[in-house]
């Protein structure tokens, strides 16, 4: 089955400059900005600029340059926000996908969450 992408999603609109965002980092292929509904003192979303709905879509179809840029951007955000494990107290990365993952916005985003103790991993909802 081919991957699809809906370019009317809110992060596509952010990338087109149609709605504002609080940018933390912009690179050639990625953008990082603060989550509008932060769940912790640090809550940044890192997205690829390309049209990928989920992590598996990105991993299957993005170029090597996009994949390297995205991973390095996530690491840089960890360092910039002070949560990096080598000098801060750590963080959690979350990439929700699809219905079971309860993905709200169908454009790949990695949540970088930290700044306080996060507790253990989530429990299943059912
Ligand atoms: P998901 O459940 O898809 O993994 O998470 C989507 C995230 O996007 C949520 O944490 C939500 O607060 C955030 N979000 C939704 N709309 C906006 C927006 O317009 N701007 C920003 N900065 N974050 C948004």
Tab-separated table of N, CA, C and O and ligand atoms in Angstrom:
chain	number	residue	atom	x	y	z
A	1	UNK	N	0.844	-1.193	0.000
A	1	UNK	CA	0.000	0.000	0.000
A	1	UNK	C	0.884	1.249	0.000
A	1	UNK	O	1.839	1.334	0.764
A	2	UNK	N	0.533	2.209	-0.846
A	2	UNK	CA	1.349	3.426	-0.947
A	2	UNK	C	1.044	4.369	0.212
A	2	UNK	O	-0.095	4.434	0.689
A	3	UNK	N	2.046	5.062	0.646
A	3	UNK	CA	1.853	6.079	1.684
A	3	UNK	C	1.162	7.299	1.080
A	3	UNK	O	1.387	7.657	-0.076
A	4	UNK	N	0.325	7.945	1.885
A	4	UNK	CA	-0.330	9.179	1.440
A	4	UNK	C	-0.018	10.287	2.445
A	4	UNK	O	0.381	10.022	3.588
A	5	UNK	N	-0.238	11.523	2.031
A	5	UNK	CA	0.055	12.682	2.874
A	5	UNK	C	-0.983	13.760	2.601
A	5	UNK	O	-1.227	14.112	1.436
A	6	UNK	N	-1.580	14.294	3.660
A	6	UNK	CA	-2.591	15.352	3.547
A	6	UNK	C	-1.923	16.700	3.809
A	6	UNK	O	-1.565	17.011	4.957
A	7	UNK	N	-1.760	17.501	2.755
A	7	UNK	CA	-1.020	18.752	2.931
A	7	UNK	C	-1.846	19.874	3.576
A	7	UNK	O	-1.395	21.018	3.641
A	8	UNK	N	-3.036	19.530	4.065
A	8	UNK	CA	-3.837	20.529	4.801
A	8	UNK	C	-3.652	20.395	6.310
A	8	UNK	O	-4.319	21.089	7.092
A	9	UNK	N	-2.766	19.507	6.756
A	9	UNK	CA	-2.563	19.371	8.205
A	9	UNK	C	-1.865	20.606	8.776
A	9	UNK	O	-1.217	21.374	8.059
A	10	UNK	N	-1.988	20.773	10.084
A	10	UNK	CA	-1.537	22.021	10.724
A	10	UNK	C	-0.024	22.226	10.614
A	10	UNK	O	0.448	23.366	10.494
A	11	UNK	N	0.750	21.144	10.603
A	11	UNK	CA	2.205	21.323	10.512
A	11	UNK	C	2.616	21.682	9.083
A	11	UNK	O	3.595	22.413	8.882
A	12	UNK	N	1.869	21.211	8.096
A	12	UNK	CA	2.124	21.644	6.721
A	12	UNK	C	1.864	23.146	6.613
A	12	UNK	O	2.595	23.876	5.923
A	13	UNK	N	0.833	23.614	7.311
A	13	UNK	CA	0.524	25.058	7.294
A	13	UNK	C	1.617	25.851	7.998
A	13	UNK	O	1.987	26.948	7.564
A	14	UNK	N	2.165	25.308	9.085
A	14	UNK	CA	3.294	25.963	9.762
A	14	UNK	C	4.484	26.034	8.804
A	14	UNK	O	5.126	27.084	8.663
A	15	UNK	N	4.769	24.943	8.116
A	15	UNK	CA	5.914	24.930	7.193
A	15	UNK	C	5.732	25.927	6.054
A	15	UNK	O	6.708	26.512	5.578
A	16	UNK	N	4.488	26.153	5.641
A	16	UNK	CA	4.232	27.118	4.560
A	16	UNK	C	4.168	28.547	5.082
A	16	UNK	O	3.974	29.484	4.307
A	17	UNK	N	4.290	28.723	6.408
A	17	UNK	CA	4.239	30.062	6.992
A	17	UNK	C	2.828	30.597	7.130
A	17	UNK	O	2.634	31.798	7.364
A	18	UNK	N	1.830	29.734	7.024
A	18	UNK	CA	0.435	30.189	7.085
A	18	UNK	C	-0.034	30.409	8.514
A	18	UNK	O	-0.981	31.152	8.752
A	19	UNK	N	0.596	29.708	9.466
A	19	UNK	CA	0.319	29.964	10.877
A	19	UNK	C	1.652	30.050	11.616
A	19	UNK	O	2.629	29.413	11.222
A	20	UNK	N	1.693	30.864	12.692
A	20	UNK	CA	2.968	31.100	13.370
A	20	UNK	C	3.407	29.926	14.225
A	20	UNK	O	2.606	29.043	14.563
A	21	UNK	N	4.678	29.933	14.575
A	21	UNK	CA	5.204	28.920	15.501
A	21	UNK	C	6.347	29.535	16.282
A	21	UNK	O	6.924	30.539	15.865
A	22	UNK	N	6.669	28.916	17.399
A	22	UNK	CA	7.776	29.364	18.252
A	22	UNK	C	8.986	28.481	17.920
A	22	UNK	O	9.213	27.440	18.542
A	23	UNK	N	9.747	28.914	16.917
A	23	UNK	CA	10.835	28.088	16.390
A	23	UNK	C	12.003	27.987	17.367
A	23	UNK	O	12.436	28.994	17.929
A	24	UNK	N	12.492	26.778	17.538
A	24	UNK	CA	13.678	26.511	18.355
A	24	UNK	C	14.896	26.319	17.452
A	24	UNK	O	15.997	26.764	17.749
A	25	UNK	N	14.680	25.648	16.320
A	25	UNK	CA	15.782	25.326	15.405
A	25	UNK	C	15.223	25.110	14.007
A	25	UNK	O	14.180	24.470	13.856
A	26	UNK	N	15.921	25.653	13.021
A	26	UNK	CA	15.583	25.343	11.630
A	26	UNK	C	16.850	24.914	10.919
A	26	UNK	O	17.887	25.567	11.019
A	27	UNK	N	16.760	23.794	10.217
A	27	UNK	CA	17.886	23.299	9.419
A	27	UNK	C	17.409	23.150	7.977
A	27	UNK	O	16.245	23.448	7.661
A	28	UNK	N	18.266	22.652	7.110
A	28	UNK	CA	17.897	22.523	5.695
A	28	UNK	C	16.630	21.685	5.510
A	28	UNK	O	15.747	22.043	4.718
A	29	UNK	N	16.521	20.598	6.261
A	29	UNK	CA	15.416	19.665	6.030
A	29	UNK	C	14.460	19.509	7.212
A	29	UNK	O	13.551	18.664	7.147
A	30	UNK	N	14.672	20.250	8.289
A	30	UNK	CA	13.879	20.022	9.513
A	30	UNK	C	13.535	21.348	10.183
A	30	UNK	O	14.223	22.357	10.007
A	31	UNK	N	12.460	21.297	10.981
A	31	UNK	CA	12.047	22.463	11.776
A	31	UNK	C	11.671	21.957	13.166
A	31	UNK	O	11.007	20.918	13.303
A	32	UNK	N	12.094	22.694	14.189
A	32	UNK	CA	11.733	22.356	15.573
A	32	UNK	C	11.079	23.569	16.200
A	32	UNK	O	11.565	24.700	16.059
A	33	UNK	N	9.947	23.335	16.873
A	33	UNK	CA	9.202	24.446	17.487
A	33	UNK	C	8.513	23.942	18.741
A	33	UNK	O	8.276	22.731	18.911
A	34	UNK	N	8.163	24.876	19.619
A	34	UNK	CA	7.562	24.491	20.898
A	34	UNK	C	6.119	24.031	20.701
A	34	UNK	O	5.362	24.633	19.926
A	35	UNK	N	5.767	22.965	21.423
A	35	UNK	CA	4.390	22.456	21.379
A	35	UNK	C	3.460	23.504	21.992
A	35	UNK	O	3.762	24.093	23.034
A	36	UNK	N	2.327	23.724	21.352
A	36	UNK	CA	1.376	24.742	21.799
A	36	UNK	C	0.723	24.350	23.132
A	36	UNK	O	0.204	25.212	23.843
A	37	UNK	N	0.762	23.077	23.465
A	37	UNK	CA	0.154	22.580	24.703
A	37	UNK	C	1.188	21.726	25.449
A	37	UNK	O	1.048	20.503	25.568
A	38	UNK	N	2.224	22.417	25.955
A	38	UNK	CA	3.379	21.712	26.533
A	38	UNK	C	2.965	20.820	27.690
A	38	UNK	O	2.204	21.232	28.575
A	39	UNK	N	3.516	19.608	27.694
A	39	UNK	CA	3.229	18.620	28.740
A	39	UNK	C	4.329	18.565	29.797
A	39	UNK	O	4.250	17.793	30.751
A	40	UNK	N	5.380	19.366	29.612
A	40	UNK	CA	6.523	19.369	30.527
A	40	UNK	C	7.282	20.670	30.279
A	40	UNK	O	7.029	21.353	29.274
A	41	UNK	N	8.221	21.034	31.151
A	41	UNK	CA	8.968	22.293	30.953
A	41	UNK	C	9.631	22.382	29.579
A	41	UNK	O	9.684	23.464	28.985
A	42	UNK	N	10.158	21.276	29.089
A	42	UNK	CA	10.635	21.221	27.698
A	42	UNK	C	9.689	20.335	26.912
A	42	UNK	O	9.469	19.172	27.272
A	43	UNK	N	9.090	20.895	25.878
A	43	UNK	CA	8.241	20.105	24.982
A	43	UNK	C	8.343	20.730	23.596
A	43	UNK	O	7.677	21.716	23.276
A	44	UNK	N	9.224	20.149	22.807
A	44	UNK	CA	9.513	20.660	21.465
A	44	UNK	C	9.141	19.581	20.453
A	44	UNK	O	9.358	18.383	20.692
A	45	UNK	N	8.579	20.015	19.332
A	45	UNK	CA	8.247	19.106	18.233
A	45	UNK	C	9.275	19.290	17.128
A	45	UNK	O	9.552	20.427	16.728
A	46	UNK	N	9.848	18.197	16.658
A	46	UNK	CA	10.797	18.252	15.551
A	46	UNK	C	10.144	17.573	14.358
A	46	UNK	O	9.666	16.422	14.479
A	47	UNK	N	10.095	18.287	13.238
A	47	UNK	CA	9.421	17.741	12.048
A	47	UNK	C	10.357	17.838	10.836
A	47	UNK	O	11.152	18.773	10.728
A	48	UNK	N	10.238	16.882	9.926
A	48	UNK	CA	10.926	17.043	8.646
A	48	UNK	C	10.138	18.043	7.798
A	48	UNK	O	8.907	18.156	7.940
A	49	UNK	N	10.826	18.755	6.920
A	49	UNK	CA	10.123	19.695	6.034
A	49	UNK	C	9.395	18.958	4.906
A	49	UNK	O	8.471	19.500	4.315
A	50	UNK	N	9.813	17.749	4.626
A	50	UNK	CA	9.197	16.970	3.552
A	50	UNK	C	7.853	16.390	3.971
A	50	UNK	O	7.517	16.343	5.156
A	51	UNK	N	7.073	15.928	2.976
A	51	UNK	CA	5.695	15.470	3.202
A	51	UNK	C	5.611	14.016	3.654
A	51	UNK	O	5.247	13.129	2.871
A	52	UNK	N	5.901	13.777	4.915
A	52	UNK	CA	5.869	12.424	5.471
A	52	UNK	C	4.906	12.380	6.642
A	52	UNK	O	4.988	13.213	7.556
A	53	UNK	N	4.013	11.413	6.639
A	53	UNK	CA	2.946	11.361	7.645
A	53	UNK	C	3.407	10.729	8.954
A	53	UNK	O	2.948	11.125	10.027
A	54	UNK	N	4.251	9.716	8.858
A	54	UNK	CA	4.644	8.933	10.042
A	54	UNK	C	6.130	8.599	9.966
A	54	UNK	O	6.773	8.763	8.915
A	55	UNK	N	6.626	8.042	11.052
A	55	UNK	CA	8.044	7.656	11.057
A	55	UNK	C	8.323	6.592	10.006
A	55	UNK	O	9.341	6.659	9.293
A	56	UNK	N	7.435	5.606	9.887
A	56	UNK	CA	7.703	4.542	8.910
A	56	UNK	C	7.643	5.061	7.479
A	56	UNK	O	8.412	4.629	6.609
A	57	UNK	N	6.754	6.034	7.221
A	57	UNK	CA	6.704	6.687	5.908
A	57	UNK	C	8.033	7.380	5.623
A	57	UNK	O	8.643	7.211	4.560
A	58	UNK	N	8.498	8.151	6.606
A	58	UNK	CA	9.768	8.880	6.474
A	58	UNK	C	10.929	7.912	6.248
A	58	UNK	O	11.755	8.103	5.335
A	59	UNK	N	10.990	6.868	7.067
A	59	UNK	CA	12.104	5.920	6.978
A	59	UNK	C	12.119	5.209	5.630
A	59	UNK	O	13.187	4.856	5.114
A	60	UNK	N	10.920	5.016	5.047
A	60	UNK	CA	10.840	4.312	3.763
A	60	UNK	C	11.169	5.220	2.582
A	60	UNK	O	11.773	4.776	1.606
A	61	UNK	N	10.777	6.503	2.646
A	61	UNK	CA	10.812	7.326	1.433
A	61	UNK	C	11.709	8.564	1.493
A	61	UNK	O	11.985	9.159	0.448
A	62	UNK	N	12.149	8.965	2.664
A	62	UNK	CA	13.016	10.151	2.740
A	62	UNK	C	14.404	9.831	2.214
A	62	UNK	O	14.853	8.679	2.238
A	63	UNK	N	15.091	10.876	1.762
A	63	UNK	CA	16.479	10.714	1.315
A	63	UNK	C	17.397	10.530	2.518
A	63	UNK	O	17.047	10.885	3.652
A	64	UNK	N	18.582	10.010	2.249
A	64	UNK	CA	19.565	9.881	3.328
A	64	UNK	C	19.848	11.247	3.951
A	64	UNK	O	19.994	11.367	5.174
A	65	UNK	N	19.920	12.274	3.131
A	65	UNK	CA	20.218	13.620	3.653
A	65	UNK	C	19.123	14.086	4.610
A	65	UNK	O	19.415	14.677	5.655
A	66	UNK	N	17.866	13.818	4.259
A	66	UNK	CA	16.756	14.214	5.142
A	66	UNK	C	16.809	13.447	6.463
A	66	UNK	O	16.554	14.006	7.535
A	67	UNK	N	17.114	12.155	6.366
A	67	UNK	CA	17.136	11.317	7.575
A	67	UNK	C	18.276	11.744	8.500
A	67	UNK	O	18.088	11.867	9.718
A	68	UNK	N	19.422	12.014	7.930
A	68	UNK	CA	20.553	12.466	8.757
A	68	UNK	C	20.230	13.815	9.387
A	68	UNK	O	20.423	14.030	10.589
A	69	UNK	N	19.723	14.729	8.581
A	69	UNK	CA	19.402	16.073	9.076
A	69	UNK	C	18.388	15.994	10.226
A	69	UNK	O	18.545	16.660	11.260
A	70	UNK	N	17.355	15.182	10.059
A	70	UNK	CA	16.300	15.073	11.064
A	70	UNK	C	16.857	14.524	12.379
A	70	UNK	O	16.600	15.079	13.459
A	71	UNK	N	17.641	13.477	12.285
A	71	UNK	CA	18.211	12.892	13.509
A	71	UNK	C	19.166	13.857	14.197
A	71	UNK	O	19.149	13.986	15.434
A	72	UNK	N	19.972	14.546	13.409
A	72	UNK	CA	20.882	15.514	14.022
A	72	UNK	C	20.097	16.686	14.628
A	72	UNK	O	20.488	17.231	15.666
A	73	UNK	N	19.004	17.078	14.002
A	73	UNK	CA	18.189	18.173	14.546
A	73	UNK	C	17.593	17.770	15.900
A	73	UNK	O	17.562	18.579	16.838
A	74	UNK	N	17.129	16.551	16.011
A	74	UNK	CA	16.578	16.084	17.295
A	74	UNK	C	17.657	16.152	18.379
A	74	UNK	O	17.422	16.670	19.480
A	75	UNK	N	18.833	15.674	18.073
A	75	UNK	CA	19.929	15.727	19.042
A	75	UNK	C	20.294	17.152	19.417
A	75	UNK	O	20.542	17.462	20.593
A	76	UNK	N	20.294	18.023	18.424
A	76	UNK	CA	20.629	19.428	18.685
A	76	UNK	C	19.575	20.074	19.586
A	76	UNK	O	19.905	20.847	20.487
A	77	UNK	N	18.314	19.761	19.356
A	77	UNK	CA	17.246	20.293	20.221
A	77	UNK	C	17.445	19.813	21.658
A	77	UNK	O	17.279	20.585	22.609
A	78	UNK	N	17.820	18.562	21.834
A	78	UNK	CA	18.094	18.051	23.197
A	78	UNK	C	19.190	18.867	23.865
A	78	UNK	O	19.088	19.221	25.045
A	79	UNK	N	20.224	19.175	23.112
A	79	UNK	CA	21.325	19.967	23.688
A	79	UNK	C	20.880	21.410	23.920
A	79	UNK	O	21.127	21.984	24.992
A	80	UNK	N	20.211	22.011	22.947
A	80	UNK	CA	19.809	23.426	23.063
A	80	UNK	C	18.868	23.674	24.235
A	80	UNK	O	18.902	24.736	24.852
A	81	UNK	N	18.004	22.717	24.493
A	81	UNK	CA	17.012	22.905	25.556
A	81	UNK	C	17.538	22.475	26.920
A	81	UNK	O	16.836	22.601	27.926
A	82	UNK	N	18.755	21.943	26.949
A	82	UNK	CA	19.385	21.619	28.222
A	82	UNK	C	19.004	20.274	28.810
A	82	UNK	O	19.342	19.993	29.953
A	83	UNK	N	18.312	19.445	28.027
A	83	UNK	CA	17.893	18.152	28.572
A	83	UNK	C	18.828	17.008	28.175
A	83	UNK	O	18.659	15.887	28.656
A	84	UNK	N	19.795	17.281	27.298
A	84	UNK	CA	20.670	16.208	26.800
A	84	UNK	C	21.269	15.425	27.961
A	84	UNK	O	21.655	15.992	28.980
A	85	UNK	N	21.342	14.127	27.794
A	85	UNK	CA	21.714	13.263	28.910
A	85	UNK	C	23.152	13.468	29.366
A	85	UNK	O	23.499	13.136	30.502
A	86	UNK	N	24.002	14.040	28.488
A	86	UNK	CA	25.405	14.234	28.912
A	86	UNK	C	25.573	15.474	29.782
A	86	UNK	O	26.577	15.613	30.462
A	87	UNK	N	24.605	16.396	29.779
A	87	UNK	CA	24.752	17.591	30.616
A	87	UNK	C	23.471	17.983	31.327
A	87	UNK	O	23.484	18.827	32.215
A	88	UNK	N	22.337	17.385	30.964
A	88	UNK	CA	21.079	17.639	31.659
A	88	UNK	C	20.605	16.362	32.334
A	88	UNK	O	21.376	15.436	32.555
A	89	UNK	N	19.308	16.323	32.620
A	89	UNK	CA	18.762	15.180	33.364
A	89	UNK	C	18.028	14.184	32.475
A	89	UNK	O	17.395	13.262	32.978
A	90	UNK	N	18.077	14.401	31.158
A	90	UNK	CA	17.472	13.430	30.253
A	90	UNK	C	16.126	13.878	29.713
A	90	UNK	O	15.626	14.961	30.005
A	91	UNK	N	15.523	13.020	28.930
A	91	UNK	CA	14.327	13.390	28.156
A	91	UNK	C	13.669	12.129	27.621
A	91	UNK	O	14.186	11.018	27.779
A	92	UNK	N	12.525	12.320	26.979
A	92	UNK	CA	11.854	11.216	26.282
A	92	UNK	C	11.518	11.681	24.873
A	92	UNK	O	11.034	12.809	24.697
A	93	UNK	N	11.733	10.818	23.898
A	93	UNK	CA	11.297	11.071	22.521
A	93	UNK	C	10.061	10.236	22.255
A	93	UNK	O	10.045	9.041	22.568
A	94	UNK	N	9.041	10.856	21.667
A	94	UNK	CA	7.810	10.137	21.323
A	94	UNK	C	7.445	10.488	19.884
A	94	UNK	O	7.445	11.665	19.501
A	95	UNK	N	7.127	9.463	19.094
A	95	UNK	CA	6.617	9.678	17.734
A	95	UNK	C	5.345	8.847	17.595
A	95	UNK	O	5.406	7.644	17.337
A	96	UNK	N	4.202	9.485	17.809
A	96	UNK	CA	2.922	8.800	17.683
A	96	UNK	C	2.597	8.578	16.213
A	96	UNK	O	2.893	9.436	15.371
A	97	UNK	N	1.973	7.453	15.894
A	97	UNK	CA	1.610	7.164	14.501
A	97	UNK	C	0.260	6.470	14.447
A	97	UNK	O	0.027	5.485	15.172
A	98	UNK	N	-0.612	7.004	13.606
A	98	UNK	CA	-1.878	6.350	13.310
A	98	UNK	C	-2.855	6.332	14.470
A	98	UNK	O	-2.687	7.014	15.480
A	99	UNK	N	-3.897	5.517	14.305
A	99	UNK	CA	-5.001	5.501	15.271
A	99	UNK	C	-4.572	4.926	16.616
A	99	UNK	O	-4.833	5.536	17.661
A	100	UNK	N	-3.893	3.796	16.613
A	100	UNK	CA	-3.480	3.207	17.887
A	100	UNK	C	-2.446	4.073	18.596
A	100	UNK	O	-2.377	4.080	19.837
A	101	UNK	N	-1.636	4.785	17.818
A	101	UNK	CA	-0.652	5.687	18.405
A	101	UNK	C	-1.248	7.013	18.839
A	101	UNK	O	-0.547	7.854	19.399
A	102	UNK	N	-2.525	7.210	18.532
A	102	UNK	CA	-3.254	8.459	18.854
A	102	UNK	C	-2.487	9.661	18.290
A	102	UNK	O	-2.146	10.602	18.995
A	103	UNK	N	-2.239	9.581	16.980
A	103	UNK	CA	-1.569	10.680	16.280
A	103	UNK	C	-2.612	11.722	15.897
A	103	UNK	O	-3.544	11.433	15.149
A	104	UNK	N	-2.422	12.931	16.408
A	104	UNK	CA	-3.384	14.015	16.157
A	104	UNK	C	-3.089	14.721	14.830
A	104	UNK	O	-4.007	15.074	14.094
A	105	UNK	N	-1.807	14.948	14.556
A	105	UNK	CA	-1.415	15.691	13.354
A	105	UNK	C	-0.682	14.744	12.406
A	105	UNK	O	0.373	14.199	12.759
A	106	UNK	N	-1.215	14.542	11.198
A	106	UNK	CA	-0.632	13.542	10.292
A	106	UNK	C	0.574	14.041	9.487
A	106	UNK	O	0.616	13.940	8.252
A	107	UNK	N	1.522	14.626	10.204
A	107	UNK	CA	2.835	14.975	9.645
A	107	UNK	C	3.837	14.514	10.690
A	107	UNK	O	3.722	14.909	11.862
A	108	UNK	N	4.816	13.702	10.283
A	108	UNK	CA	5.756	13.152	11.261
A	108	UNK	C	6.286	14.226	12.205
A	108	UNK	O	6.749	15.279	11.763
A	109	UNK	N	6.211	13.942	13.491
A	109	UNK	CA	6.826	14.824	14.482
A	109	UNK	C	7.336	13.968	15.622
A	109	UNK	O	6.669	13.023	16.045
A	110	UNK	N	8.521	14.319	16.090
A	110	UNK	CA	9.072	13.697	17.294
A	110	UNK	C	8.939	14.702	18.425
A	110	UNK	O	9.385	15.841	18.316
A	111	UNK	N	8.267	14.278	19.492
A	111	UNK	CA	8.163	15.103	20.690
A	111	UNK	C	9.465	14.943	21.483
A	111	UNK	O	9.860	13.811	21.786
A	112	UNK	N	10.091	16.044	21.833
A	112	UNK	CA	11.228	16.036	22.764
A	112	UNK	C	10.695	16.588	24.082
A	112	UNK	O	10.337	17.770	24.175
A	113	UNK	N	10.605	15.714	25.066
A	113	UNK	CA	9.938	16.075	26.325
A	113	UNK	C	10.903	15.866	27.487
A	113	UNK	O	11.551	14.818	27.593
A	114	UNK	N	11.000	16.865	28.352
A	114	UNK	CA	11.882	16.748	29.512
A	114	UNK	C	11.753	17.954	30.415
A	114	UNK	O	10.820	18.742	30.299
A	115	UNK	N	12.702	18.069	31.313
A	115	UNK	CA	12.706	19.204	32.234
A	115	UNK	C	12.180	18.867	33.612
A	115	UNK	O	12.304	19.676	34.531
A	116	UNK	N	11.562	17.716	33.741
A	116	UNK	CA	11.223	17.176	35.052
A	116	UNK	C	11.078	15.654	34.928
A	116	UNK	O	11.087	15.113	33.819
A	117	UNK	N	10.938	14.979	36.054
A	117	UNK	CA	10.822	13.521	36.033
A	117	UNK	C	9.539	13.125	35.316
A	117	UNK	O	8.467	13.616	35.649
A	118	UNK	N	9.664	12.261	34.336
A	118	UNK	CA	8.519	11.931	33.486
A	118	UNK	C	7.763	10.687	33.932
A	118	UNK	O	6.693	10.397	33.411
A	119	UNK	N	8.305	9.952	34.844
A	119	UNK	CA	7.642	8.707	35.235
A	119	UNK	C	7.922	7.609	34.233
A	119	UNK	O	8.625	7.798	33.247
A	120	UNK	N	7.343	6.460	34.475
A	120	UNK	CA	7.586	5.321	33.601
A	120	UNK	C	6.784	5.445	32.305
A	120	UNK	O	5.954	6.337	32.164
A	121	UNK	N	7.025	4.524	31.396
A	121	UNK	CA	6.328	4.519	30.108
A	121	UNK	C	4.826	4.437	30.297
A	121	UNK	O	4.331	3.932	31.291
A	122	UNK	N	4.095	4.901	29.273
A	122	UNK	CA	2.634	4.910	29.341
A	122	UNK	C	2.074	3.493	29.393
A	122	UNK	O	2.653	2.566	28.839
A	123	UNK	N	0.912	3.371	30.002
A	123	UNK	CA	0.202	2.093	30.020
A	123	UNK	C	-0.798	2.069	28.858
A	123	UNK	O	-1.286	3.108	28.427
A	124	UNK	N	-1.162	0.881	28.365
A	124	UNK	CA	-2.181	0.803	27.306
A	124	UNK	C	-3.499	1.389	27.801
A	124	UNK	O	-3.819	1.301	28.990
A	125	UNK	N	-4.267	1.961	26.859
A	125	UNK	CA	-5.534	2.597	27.229
A	125	UNK	C	-6.636	1.571	27.432
A	125	UNK	O	-7.726	1.895	27.871
A	126	UNK	N	-6.386	0.314	27.039
A	126	UNK	CA	-7.435	-0.695	27.187
A	126	UNK	C	-6.837	-2.001	27.672
A	126	UNK	O	-5.635	-2.134	27.713
B	1	LIG	P1	0.360	13.954	18.332
B	1	LIG	O1	-0.756	13.499	19.228
B	1	LIG	O2	-0.069	14.044	16.886
B	1	LIG	O3	1.602	13.162	18.525
B	1	LIG	O4	0.748	15.402	18.835
B	1	LIG	C1	0.396	16.577	18.182
B	1	LIG	C2	0.937	17.713	19.008
B	1	LIG	O5	0.834	18.896	18.258
B	1	LIG	C3	0.175	17.954	20.315
B	1	LIG	O6	1.089	17.837	21.418
B	1	LIG	C4	-0.368	19.373	20.163
B	1	LIG	O7	-0.334	20.097	21.372
B	1	LIG	C5	0.537	19.957	19.104
B	1	LIG	N1	-0.110	20.975	18.281
B	1	LIG	C6	-1.319	20.891	17.681
B	1	LIG	N2	-1.559	22.013	16.980
B	1	LIG	C7	-0.467	22.812	17.150
B	1	LIG	C8	-0.133	24.106	16.650
B	1	LIG	O8	-0.859	24.748	15.917
B	1	LIG	N3	1.086	24.595	17.020
B	1	LIG	C9	1.949	23.896	17.831
B	1	LIG	N4	3.094	24.483	18.143
B	1	LIG	N5	1.646	22.680	18.317
B	1	LIG	C10	0.455	22.142	17.968
